[in-house]
Coordinates of C-alpha atoms (C1' of nucleotides) in Angstrom, one line a residue:
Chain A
X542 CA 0.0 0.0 0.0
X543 CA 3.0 2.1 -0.4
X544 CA 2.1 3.6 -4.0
X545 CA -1.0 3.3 -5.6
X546 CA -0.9 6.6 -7.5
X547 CA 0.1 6.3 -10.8
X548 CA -1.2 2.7 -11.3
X549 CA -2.7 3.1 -14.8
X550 CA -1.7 0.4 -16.8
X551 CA 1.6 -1.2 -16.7
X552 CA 4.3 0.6 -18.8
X553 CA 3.4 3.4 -21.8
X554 CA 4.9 2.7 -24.8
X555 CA 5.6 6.7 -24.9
X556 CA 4.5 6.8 -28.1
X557 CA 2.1 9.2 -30.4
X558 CA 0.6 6.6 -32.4
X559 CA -2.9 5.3 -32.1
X560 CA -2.1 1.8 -32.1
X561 CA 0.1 2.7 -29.3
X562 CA -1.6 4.1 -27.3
X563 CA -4.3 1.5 -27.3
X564 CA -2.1 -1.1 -26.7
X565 CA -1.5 1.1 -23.5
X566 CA -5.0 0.2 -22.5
X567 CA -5.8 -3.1 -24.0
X568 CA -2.2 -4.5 -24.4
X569 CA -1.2 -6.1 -21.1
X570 CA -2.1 -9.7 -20.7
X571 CA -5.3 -11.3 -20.1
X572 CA -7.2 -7.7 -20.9
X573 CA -8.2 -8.2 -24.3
X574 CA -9.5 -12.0 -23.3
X575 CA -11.3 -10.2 -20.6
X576 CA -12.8 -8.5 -23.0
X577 CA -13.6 -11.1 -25.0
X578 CA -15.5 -12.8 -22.3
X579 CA -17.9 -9.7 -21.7
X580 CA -18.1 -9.0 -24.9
X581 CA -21.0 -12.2 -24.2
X582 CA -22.5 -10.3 -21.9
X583 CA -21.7 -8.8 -18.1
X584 CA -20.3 -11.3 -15.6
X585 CA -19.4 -11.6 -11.5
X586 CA -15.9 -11.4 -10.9
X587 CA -15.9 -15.3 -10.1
X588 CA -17.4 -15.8 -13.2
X589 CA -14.2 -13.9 -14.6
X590 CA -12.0 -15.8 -12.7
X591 CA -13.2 -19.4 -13.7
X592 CA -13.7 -19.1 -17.2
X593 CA -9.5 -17.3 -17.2
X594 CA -8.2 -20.1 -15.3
X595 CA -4.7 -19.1 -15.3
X596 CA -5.0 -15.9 -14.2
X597 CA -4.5 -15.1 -10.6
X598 CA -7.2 -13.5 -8.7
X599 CA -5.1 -10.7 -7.8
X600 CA -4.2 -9.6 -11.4
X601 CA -8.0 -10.5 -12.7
X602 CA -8.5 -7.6 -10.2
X603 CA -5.6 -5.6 -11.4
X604 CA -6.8 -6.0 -14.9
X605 CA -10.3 -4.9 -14.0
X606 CA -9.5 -1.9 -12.0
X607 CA -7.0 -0.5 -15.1
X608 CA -10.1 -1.3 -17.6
X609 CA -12.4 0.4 -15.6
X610 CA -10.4 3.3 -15.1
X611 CA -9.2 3.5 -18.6
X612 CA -12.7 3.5 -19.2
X613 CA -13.4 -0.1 -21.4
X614 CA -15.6 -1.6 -18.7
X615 CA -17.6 -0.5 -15.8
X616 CA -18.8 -2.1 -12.2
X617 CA -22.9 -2.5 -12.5
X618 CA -23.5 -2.6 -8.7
X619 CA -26.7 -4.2 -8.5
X620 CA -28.7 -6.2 -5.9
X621 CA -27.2 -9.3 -6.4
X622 CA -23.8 -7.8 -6.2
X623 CA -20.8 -6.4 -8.6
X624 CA -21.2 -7.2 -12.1
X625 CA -18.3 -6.1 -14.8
X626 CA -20.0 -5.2 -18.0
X627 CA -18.2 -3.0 -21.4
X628 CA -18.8 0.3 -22.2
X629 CA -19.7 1.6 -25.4
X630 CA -16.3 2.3 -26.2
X631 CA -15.3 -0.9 -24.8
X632 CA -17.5 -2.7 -27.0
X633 CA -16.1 -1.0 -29.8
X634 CA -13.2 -3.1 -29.7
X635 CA -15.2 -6.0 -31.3
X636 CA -14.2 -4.6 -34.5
X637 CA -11.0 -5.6 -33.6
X638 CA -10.7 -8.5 -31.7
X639 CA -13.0 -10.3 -34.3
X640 CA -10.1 -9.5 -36.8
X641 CA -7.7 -10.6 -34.6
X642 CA -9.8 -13.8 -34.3
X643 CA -9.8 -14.3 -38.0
X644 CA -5.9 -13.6 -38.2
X645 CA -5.8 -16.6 -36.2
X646 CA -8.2 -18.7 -36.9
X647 CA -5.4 -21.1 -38.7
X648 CA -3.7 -21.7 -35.2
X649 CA -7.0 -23.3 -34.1
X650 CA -7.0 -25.1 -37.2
X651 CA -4.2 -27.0 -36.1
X652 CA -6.3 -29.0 -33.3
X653 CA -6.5 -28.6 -29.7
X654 CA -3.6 -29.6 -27.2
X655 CA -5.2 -30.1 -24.0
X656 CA -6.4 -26.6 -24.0
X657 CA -9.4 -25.9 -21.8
X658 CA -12.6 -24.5 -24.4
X659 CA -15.7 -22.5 -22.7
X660 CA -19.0 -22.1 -25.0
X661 CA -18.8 -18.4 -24.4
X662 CA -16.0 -17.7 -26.4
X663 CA -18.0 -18.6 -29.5
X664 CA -20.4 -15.8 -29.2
X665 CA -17.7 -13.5 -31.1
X666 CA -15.4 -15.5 -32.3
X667 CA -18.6 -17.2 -34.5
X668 CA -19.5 -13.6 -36.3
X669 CA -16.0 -12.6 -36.7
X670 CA -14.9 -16.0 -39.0
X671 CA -18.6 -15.3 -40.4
X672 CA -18.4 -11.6 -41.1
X673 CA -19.5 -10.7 -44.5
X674 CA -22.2 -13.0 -44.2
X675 CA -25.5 -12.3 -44.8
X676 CA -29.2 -14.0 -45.3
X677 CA -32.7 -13.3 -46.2
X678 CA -34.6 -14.8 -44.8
X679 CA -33.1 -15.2 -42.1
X680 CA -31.1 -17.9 -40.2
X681 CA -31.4 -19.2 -36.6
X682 CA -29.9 -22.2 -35.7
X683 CA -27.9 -23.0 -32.4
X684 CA -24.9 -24.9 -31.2
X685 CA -24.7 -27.3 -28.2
X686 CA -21.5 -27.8 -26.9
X687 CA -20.6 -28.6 -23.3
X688 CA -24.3 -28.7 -22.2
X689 CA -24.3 -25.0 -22.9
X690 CA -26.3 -22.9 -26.3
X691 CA -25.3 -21.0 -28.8
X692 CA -27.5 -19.8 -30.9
X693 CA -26.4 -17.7 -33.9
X694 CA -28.5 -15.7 -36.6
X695 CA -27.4 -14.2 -40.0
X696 CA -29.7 -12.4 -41.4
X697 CA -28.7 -8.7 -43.7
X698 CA -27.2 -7.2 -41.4
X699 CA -24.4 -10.0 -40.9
X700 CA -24.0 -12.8 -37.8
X701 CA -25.4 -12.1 -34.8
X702 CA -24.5 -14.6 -31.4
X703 CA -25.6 -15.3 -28.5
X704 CA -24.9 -17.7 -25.2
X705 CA -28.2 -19.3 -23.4
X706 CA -31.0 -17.6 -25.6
X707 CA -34.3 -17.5 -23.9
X708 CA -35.9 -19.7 -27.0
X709 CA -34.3 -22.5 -28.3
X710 CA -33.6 -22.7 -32.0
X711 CA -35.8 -25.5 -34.0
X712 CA -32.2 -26.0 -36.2
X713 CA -29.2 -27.3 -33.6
X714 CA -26.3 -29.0 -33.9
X715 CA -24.7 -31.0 -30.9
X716 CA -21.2 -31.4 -31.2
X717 CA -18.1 -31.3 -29.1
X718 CA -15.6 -28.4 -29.3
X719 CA -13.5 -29.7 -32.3
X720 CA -16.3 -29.9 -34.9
X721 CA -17.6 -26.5 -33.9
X722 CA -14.2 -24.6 -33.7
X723 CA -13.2 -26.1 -36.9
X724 CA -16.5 -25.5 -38.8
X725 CA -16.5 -21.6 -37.8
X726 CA -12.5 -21.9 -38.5
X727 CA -13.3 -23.4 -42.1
X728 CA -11.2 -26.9 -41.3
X729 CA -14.3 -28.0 -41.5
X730 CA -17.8 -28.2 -44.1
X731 CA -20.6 -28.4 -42.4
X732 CA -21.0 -31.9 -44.2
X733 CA -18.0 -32.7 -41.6
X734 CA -19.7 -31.0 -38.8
X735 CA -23.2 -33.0 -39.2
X736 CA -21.6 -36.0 -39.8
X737 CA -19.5 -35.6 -36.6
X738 CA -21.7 -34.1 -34.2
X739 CA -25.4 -35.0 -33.5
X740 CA -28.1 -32.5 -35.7
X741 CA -31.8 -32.2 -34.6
X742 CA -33.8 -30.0 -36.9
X743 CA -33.2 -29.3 -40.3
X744 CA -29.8 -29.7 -41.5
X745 CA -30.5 -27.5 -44.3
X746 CA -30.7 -24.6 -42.0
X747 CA -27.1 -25.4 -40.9
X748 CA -26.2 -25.8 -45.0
X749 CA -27.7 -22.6 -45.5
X750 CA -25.4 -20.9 -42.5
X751 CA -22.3 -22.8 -44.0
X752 CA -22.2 -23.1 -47.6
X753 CA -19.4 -24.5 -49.4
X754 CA -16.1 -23.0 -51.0
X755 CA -15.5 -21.1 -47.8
X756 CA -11.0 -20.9 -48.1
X757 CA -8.8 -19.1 -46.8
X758 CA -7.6 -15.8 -48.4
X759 CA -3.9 -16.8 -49.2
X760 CA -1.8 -20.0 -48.0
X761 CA -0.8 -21.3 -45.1
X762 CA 3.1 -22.5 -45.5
X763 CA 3.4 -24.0 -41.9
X764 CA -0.2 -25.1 -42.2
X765 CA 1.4 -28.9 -42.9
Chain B
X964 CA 22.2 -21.2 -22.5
X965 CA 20.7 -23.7 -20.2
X966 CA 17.8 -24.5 -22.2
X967 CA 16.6 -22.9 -25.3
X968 CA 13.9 -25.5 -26.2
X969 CA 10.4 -24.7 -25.8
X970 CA 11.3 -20.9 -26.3
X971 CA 8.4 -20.6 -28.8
X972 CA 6.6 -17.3 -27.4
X973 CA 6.4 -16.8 -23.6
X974 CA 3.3 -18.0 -22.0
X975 CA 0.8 -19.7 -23.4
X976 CA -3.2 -19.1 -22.5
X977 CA -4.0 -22.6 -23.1
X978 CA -7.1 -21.9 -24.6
X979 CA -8.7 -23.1 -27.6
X980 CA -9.7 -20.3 -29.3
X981 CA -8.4 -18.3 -32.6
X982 CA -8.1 -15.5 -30.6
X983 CA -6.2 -16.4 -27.5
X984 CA -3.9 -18.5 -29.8
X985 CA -3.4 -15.1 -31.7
X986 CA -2.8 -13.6 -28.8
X987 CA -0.6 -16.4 -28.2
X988 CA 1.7 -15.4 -31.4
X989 CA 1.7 -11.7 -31.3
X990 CA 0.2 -10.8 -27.7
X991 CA 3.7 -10.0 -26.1
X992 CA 4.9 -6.7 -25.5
X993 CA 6.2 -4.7 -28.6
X994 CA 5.3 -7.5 -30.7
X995 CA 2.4 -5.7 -32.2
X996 CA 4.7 -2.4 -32.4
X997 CA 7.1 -4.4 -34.6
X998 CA 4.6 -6.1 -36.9
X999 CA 3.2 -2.1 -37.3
X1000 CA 7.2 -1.2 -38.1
X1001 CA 7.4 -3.6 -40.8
X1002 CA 4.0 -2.9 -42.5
X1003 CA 5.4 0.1 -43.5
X1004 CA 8.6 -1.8 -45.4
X1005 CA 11.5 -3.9 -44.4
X1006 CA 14.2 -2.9 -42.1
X1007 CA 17.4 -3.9 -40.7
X1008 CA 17.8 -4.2 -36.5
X1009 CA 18.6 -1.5 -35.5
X1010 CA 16.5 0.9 -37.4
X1011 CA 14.0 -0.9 -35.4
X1012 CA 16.2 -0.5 -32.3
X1013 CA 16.1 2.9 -33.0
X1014 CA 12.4 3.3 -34.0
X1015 CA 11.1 1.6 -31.1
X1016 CA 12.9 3.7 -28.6
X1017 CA 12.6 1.5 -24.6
X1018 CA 12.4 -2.0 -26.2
X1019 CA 16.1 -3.1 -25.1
X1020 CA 18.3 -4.8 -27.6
X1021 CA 18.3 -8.2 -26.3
X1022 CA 14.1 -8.1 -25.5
X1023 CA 13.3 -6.9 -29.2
X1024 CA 16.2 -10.1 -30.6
X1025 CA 13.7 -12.0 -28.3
X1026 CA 11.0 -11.4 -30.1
X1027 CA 12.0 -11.0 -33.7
X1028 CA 13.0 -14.7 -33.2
X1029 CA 9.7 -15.9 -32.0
X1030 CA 7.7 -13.9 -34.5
X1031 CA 10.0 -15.7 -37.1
X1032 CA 9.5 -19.1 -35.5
X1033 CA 5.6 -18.4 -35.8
X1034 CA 5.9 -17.2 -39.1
X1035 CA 4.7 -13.7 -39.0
X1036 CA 8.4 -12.1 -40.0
X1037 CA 11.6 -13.4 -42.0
X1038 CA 14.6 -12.5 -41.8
X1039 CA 15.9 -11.6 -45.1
X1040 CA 19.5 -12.4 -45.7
X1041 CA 20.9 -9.9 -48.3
X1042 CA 24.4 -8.2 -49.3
X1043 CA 23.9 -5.6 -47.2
X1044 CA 23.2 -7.5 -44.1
X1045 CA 19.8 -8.9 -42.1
X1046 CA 16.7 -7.3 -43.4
X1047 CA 13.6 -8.2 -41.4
X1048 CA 10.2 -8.3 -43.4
X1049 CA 6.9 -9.0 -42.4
X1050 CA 5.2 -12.9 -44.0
X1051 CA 2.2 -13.0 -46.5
X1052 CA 0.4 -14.0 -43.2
X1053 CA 2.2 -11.7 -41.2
X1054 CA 0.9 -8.4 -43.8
X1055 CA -2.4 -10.0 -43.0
X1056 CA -2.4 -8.4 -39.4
X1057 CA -2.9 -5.0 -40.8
X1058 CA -6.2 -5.5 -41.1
X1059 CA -6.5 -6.4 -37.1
X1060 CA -4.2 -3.3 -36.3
X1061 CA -6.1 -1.0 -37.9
X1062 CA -9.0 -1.6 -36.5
X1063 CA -6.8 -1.3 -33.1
X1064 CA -5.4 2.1 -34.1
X1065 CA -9.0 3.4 -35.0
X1066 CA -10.3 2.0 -31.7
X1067 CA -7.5 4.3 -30.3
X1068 CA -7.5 7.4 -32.3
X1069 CA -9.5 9.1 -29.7
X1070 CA -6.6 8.8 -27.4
X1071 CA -4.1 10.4 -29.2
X1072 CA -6.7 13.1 -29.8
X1073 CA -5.8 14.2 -26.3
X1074 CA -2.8 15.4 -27.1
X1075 CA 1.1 14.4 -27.3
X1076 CA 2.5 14.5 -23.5
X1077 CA 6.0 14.3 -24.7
X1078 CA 5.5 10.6 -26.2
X1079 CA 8.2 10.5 -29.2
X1080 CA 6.8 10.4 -33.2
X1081 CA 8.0 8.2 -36.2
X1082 CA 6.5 9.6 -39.9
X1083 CA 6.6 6.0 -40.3
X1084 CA 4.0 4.8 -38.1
X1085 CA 1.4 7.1 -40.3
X1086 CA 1.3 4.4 -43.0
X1087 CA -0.5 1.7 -41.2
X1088 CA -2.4 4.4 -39.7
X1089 CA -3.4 7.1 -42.0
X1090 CA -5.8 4.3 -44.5
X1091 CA -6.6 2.9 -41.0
X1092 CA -8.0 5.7 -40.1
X1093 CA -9.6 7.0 -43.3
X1094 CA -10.8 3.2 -44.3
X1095 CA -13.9 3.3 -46.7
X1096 CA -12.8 6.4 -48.2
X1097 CA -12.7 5.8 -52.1
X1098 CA -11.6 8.7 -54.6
X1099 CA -12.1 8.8 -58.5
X1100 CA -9.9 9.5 -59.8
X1101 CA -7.6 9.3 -57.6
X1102 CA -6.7 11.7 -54.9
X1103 CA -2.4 12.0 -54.7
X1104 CA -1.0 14.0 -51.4
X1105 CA 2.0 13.7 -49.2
X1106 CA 2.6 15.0 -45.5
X1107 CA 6.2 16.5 -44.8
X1108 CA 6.6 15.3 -41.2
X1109 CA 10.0 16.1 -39.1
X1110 CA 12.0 15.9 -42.3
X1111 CA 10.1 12.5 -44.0
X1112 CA 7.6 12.3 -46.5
X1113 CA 4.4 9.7 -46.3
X1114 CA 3.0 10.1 -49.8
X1115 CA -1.3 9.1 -49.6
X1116 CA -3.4 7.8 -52.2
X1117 CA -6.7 7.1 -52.1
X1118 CA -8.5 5.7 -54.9
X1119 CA -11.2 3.6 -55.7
X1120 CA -9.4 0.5 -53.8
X1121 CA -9.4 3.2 -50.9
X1122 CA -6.8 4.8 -49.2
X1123 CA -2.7 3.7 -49.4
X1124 CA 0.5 5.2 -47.8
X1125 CA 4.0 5.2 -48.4
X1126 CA 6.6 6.1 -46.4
X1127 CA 9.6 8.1 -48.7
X1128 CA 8.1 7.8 -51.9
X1129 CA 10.2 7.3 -55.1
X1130 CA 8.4 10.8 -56.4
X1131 CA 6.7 13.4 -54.5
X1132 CA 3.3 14.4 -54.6
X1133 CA 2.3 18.0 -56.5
X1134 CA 0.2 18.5 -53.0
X1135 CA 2.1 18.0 -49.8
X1136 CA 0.7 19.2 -46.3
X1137 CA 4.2 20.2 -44.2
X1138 CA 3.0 19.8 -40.5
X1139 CA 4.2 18.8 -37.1
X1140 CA 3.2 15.9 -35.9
X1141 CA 0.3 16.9 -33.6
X1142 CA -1.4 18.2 -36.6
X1143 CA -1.1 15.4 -38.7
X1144 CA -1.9 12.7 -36.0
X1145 CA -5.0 15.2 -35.0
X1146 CA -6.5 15.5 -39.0
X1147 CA -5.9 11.6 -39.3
X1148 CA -7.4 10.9 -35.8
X1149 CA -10.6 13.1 -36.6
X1150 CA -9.7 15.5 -33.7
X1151 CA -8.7 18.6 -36.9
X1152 CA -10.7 19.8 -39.9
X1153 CA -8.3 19.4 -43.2
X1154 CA -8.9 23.5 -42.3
X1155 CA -7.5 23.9 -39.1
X1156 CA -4.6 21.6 -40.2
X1157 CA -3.8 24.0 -43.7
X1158 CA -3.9 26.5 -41.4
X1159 CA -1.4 25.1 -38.9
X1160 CA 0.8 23.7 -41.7
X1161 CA 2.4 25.0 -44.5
X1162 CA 0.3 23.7 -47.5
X1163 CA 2.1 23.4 -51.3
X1164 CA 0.3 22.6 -54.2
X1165 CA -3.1 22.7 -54.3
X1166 CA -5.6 23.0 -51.1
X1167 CA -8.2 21.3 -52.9
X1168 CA -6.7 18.1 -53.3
X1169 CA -6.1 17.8 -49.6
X1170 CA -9.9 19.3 -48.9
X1171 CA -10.9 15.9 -51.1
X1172 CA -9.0 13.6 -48.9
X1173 CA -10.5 15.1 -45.9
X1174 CA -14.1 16.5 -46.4
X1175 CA -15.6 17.3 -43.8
X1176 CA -18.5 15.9 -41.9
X1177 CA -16.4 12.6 -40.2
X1178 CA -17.3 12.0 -37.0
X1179 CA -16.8 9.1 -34.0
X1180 CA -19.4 6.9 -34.3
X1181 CA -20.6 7.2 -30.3
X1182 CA -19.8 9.5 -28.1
X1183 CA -16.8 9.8 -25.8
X1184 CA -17.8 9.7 -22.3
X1185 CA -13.8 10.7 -21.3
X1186 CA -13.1 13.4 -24.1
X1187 CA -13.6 15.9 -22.0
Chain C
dC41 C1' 28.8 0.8 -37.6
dC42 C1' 25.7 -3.9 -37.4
dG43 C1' 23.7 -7.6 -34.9
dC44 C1' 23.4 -9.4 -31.4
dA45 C1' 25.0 -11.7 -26.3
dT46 C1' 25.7 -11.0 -21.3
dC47 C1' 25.0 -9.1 -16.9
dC48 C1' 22.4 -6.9 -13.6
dT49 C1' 18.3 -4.8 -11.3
dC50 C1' 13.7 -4.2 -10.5
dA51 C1' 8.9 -4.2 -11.9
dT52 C1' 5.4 -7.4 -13.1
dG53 C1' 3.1 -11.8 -13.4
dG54 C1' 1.5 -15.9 -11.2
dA55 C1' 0.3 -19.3 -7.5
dT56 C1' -1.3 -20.0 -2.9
dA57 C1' -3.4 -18.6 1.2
dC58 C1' -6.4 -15.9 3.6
dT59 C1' -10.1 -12.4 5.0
dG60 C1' -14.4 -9.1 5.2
Chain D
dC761 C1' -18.7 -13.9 -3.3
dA762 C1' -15.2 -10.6 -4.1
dG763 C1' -11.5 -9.6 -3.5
dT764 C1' -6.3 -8.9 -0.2
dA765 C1' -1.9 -10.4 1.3
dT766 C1' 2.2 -12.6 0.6
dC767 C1' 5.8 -14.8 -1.7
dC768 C1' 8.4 -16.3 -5.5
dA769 C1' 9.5 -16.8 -10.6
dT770 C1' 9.8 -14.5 -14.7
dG771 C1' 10.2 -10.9 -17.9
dA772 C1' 11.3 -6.1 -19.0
dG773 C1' 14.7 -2.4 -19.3
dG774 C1' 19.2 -0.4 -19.2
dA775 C1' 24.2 -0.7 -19.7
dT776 C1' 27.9 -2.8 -21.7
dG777 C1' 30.8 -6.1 -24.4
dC778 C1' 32.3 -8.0 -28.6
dG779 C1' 33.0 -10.5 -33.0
dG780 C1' 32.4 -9.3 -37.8

DNA sequence: CCGCATCCTCATGGATACTG
DNA sequence: CAGTATCCATGAGGATGCGG
């Protein structure tokens, strides 16, 4: 408790240069996965804390404190208790992150190792490797993975997500990480997807969501 | 030199998602500042040593050789020494890092507090920040900033920049840095930034790069 | 000069334990 | 549930050395 003045967020880069300077705020570890997570929707701090095993309770808090201070997230004090939700501006950074998403969406490609998967995540990561998409009429279909929903809709303005929807989609497809992570990565068709996971509803809902001839823009050369 | 193996890229997240395993690759401090170095062209160590001024010799030798291993960068063997360039799937960040540096263009709207400038850095940044503008025919300017030139093109493609182009624009802006950064950012009308800069050519070429009329697309509760 | 490698110091991150 | 407190390992940053 010596110092706490001038705790803003780790180091400045000292540099005048937008990407700089947002690196300031969103560049230190775990704060854009943080993001990521509430980009889903507000959550408790222990939420927070389970879903980033790995970080330590005492940064998670760190982390939080610099977001809210820097202005990308804010403490909803409600009846039930502390709830960390995005600003506007925070949410701004979806944008972003969904890029980043795509940029490496080859890495997950490459299978898992043992790495821990949460539901949630999908909710951006499945517009981002989507964007550009569109559909009329619309789509709704869903994803079980986990025990937990998905449910996505394209319609003309793009892919939409979202985790537990009140209604259940007639169209969804239970399947285990893999097949899902691959599908929206485009390892997969969604011929691949059915075939591995367990569809109920119509499957041309899910063809319709995931046509063929999806590739990626150039090569991969340590895709092998 | 106890043991190099398993030096791939510091820690990882362990999670199986594109983005985490992005930020996996190119989350590490100044790694994102290097890839934004590189977009702009090639270059030898220590022009980056020298560019990205705090990042100690040994830390940025670090990272070049895990963004090589992870094949975003190469280093480039030719007569006149090392020359590291950015991968085909390296160049494919710059779509993620401009959305980054437009996410944080309303923080270098408040101002330079002493933090150092490179011309350089404008050429990810200034099509960042104008993305979606189209010109036809094409619009042809340069900035004159601290001694460099950034030549801008924005045509029907939308907008490109170049750091020392092989010929120089009929229309260059000759600015300081804050006014630059603040007509990119949005902060400066291409008005205030004529009239805080010495303008050559023809004012009307750089009044069709920057009509007016651009705005932040919500408001900024911490602007003030 | 260029391209690092070594050494040292200290701030930061991470794990565990504990508390209001 | 929502964090503190504490301790330790690691990584960042600065200075310097050194072969080509």
């Amino acid at each position: 408790m010596i110092d706490d003045v001038n705790r803003t967020a780790g180091r400045s880069y000292g540099q005048f240069c937008a990407l700089a300077r947002a690196l300031d705020v969103v560049g230190d570890r775990w704060n854009l996965l943080i993001v990521r997570e509430l980009l889903a929707g507000p959550m408790r701090f222990n939420e927070l804390k389970s879903s980033l095993a790995g970080a330590a309770s005492n940064l998670l808090t760190d982390r939080l404190r610099d977001l809210e201070g820097n202005g990308v997230i804010e403490r909803q004090l409600g009846d039930v208790g502390v709830r960390y939700a995005l600003t506007s501006w925070g949410t701004e950074l979806r944008e972003a992150m969904e890029a980043l998403g795509r940029w490496g969406a080859p890495l997950v490609m490459k299978g898992r190792h043992g790495d821990v998967f949460r539901a949630r995540w999908l909710v951006p990561a499945l517009p981002g490797l989507l964007r550009g998409a569109t559909a009329s009429p619309p789509v709704e279909l869903g994803f079980e993975v986990e025990g937990s929903l998905v449910a996505l809709r394209i319609d003309e303005d793009g892919p939409r997500a979202e985790i537990q929807p009140d209604e259940r989609p007639s169209t969804v497809l239970s399947a285990d990480p893999e097949t899902v992570v691959g599908l929206a990565a485009g390892a997969l068709t969604i011929e691949d997807a059915v075939a591995a996971g367990r569809p109920q509803g119509d499957v041309d809902v899910l063809r319709r969501a995931f046509p063929p001839g999806r590739r990626w823009p150039s090569p991969r050369p340590w895709a092998g």
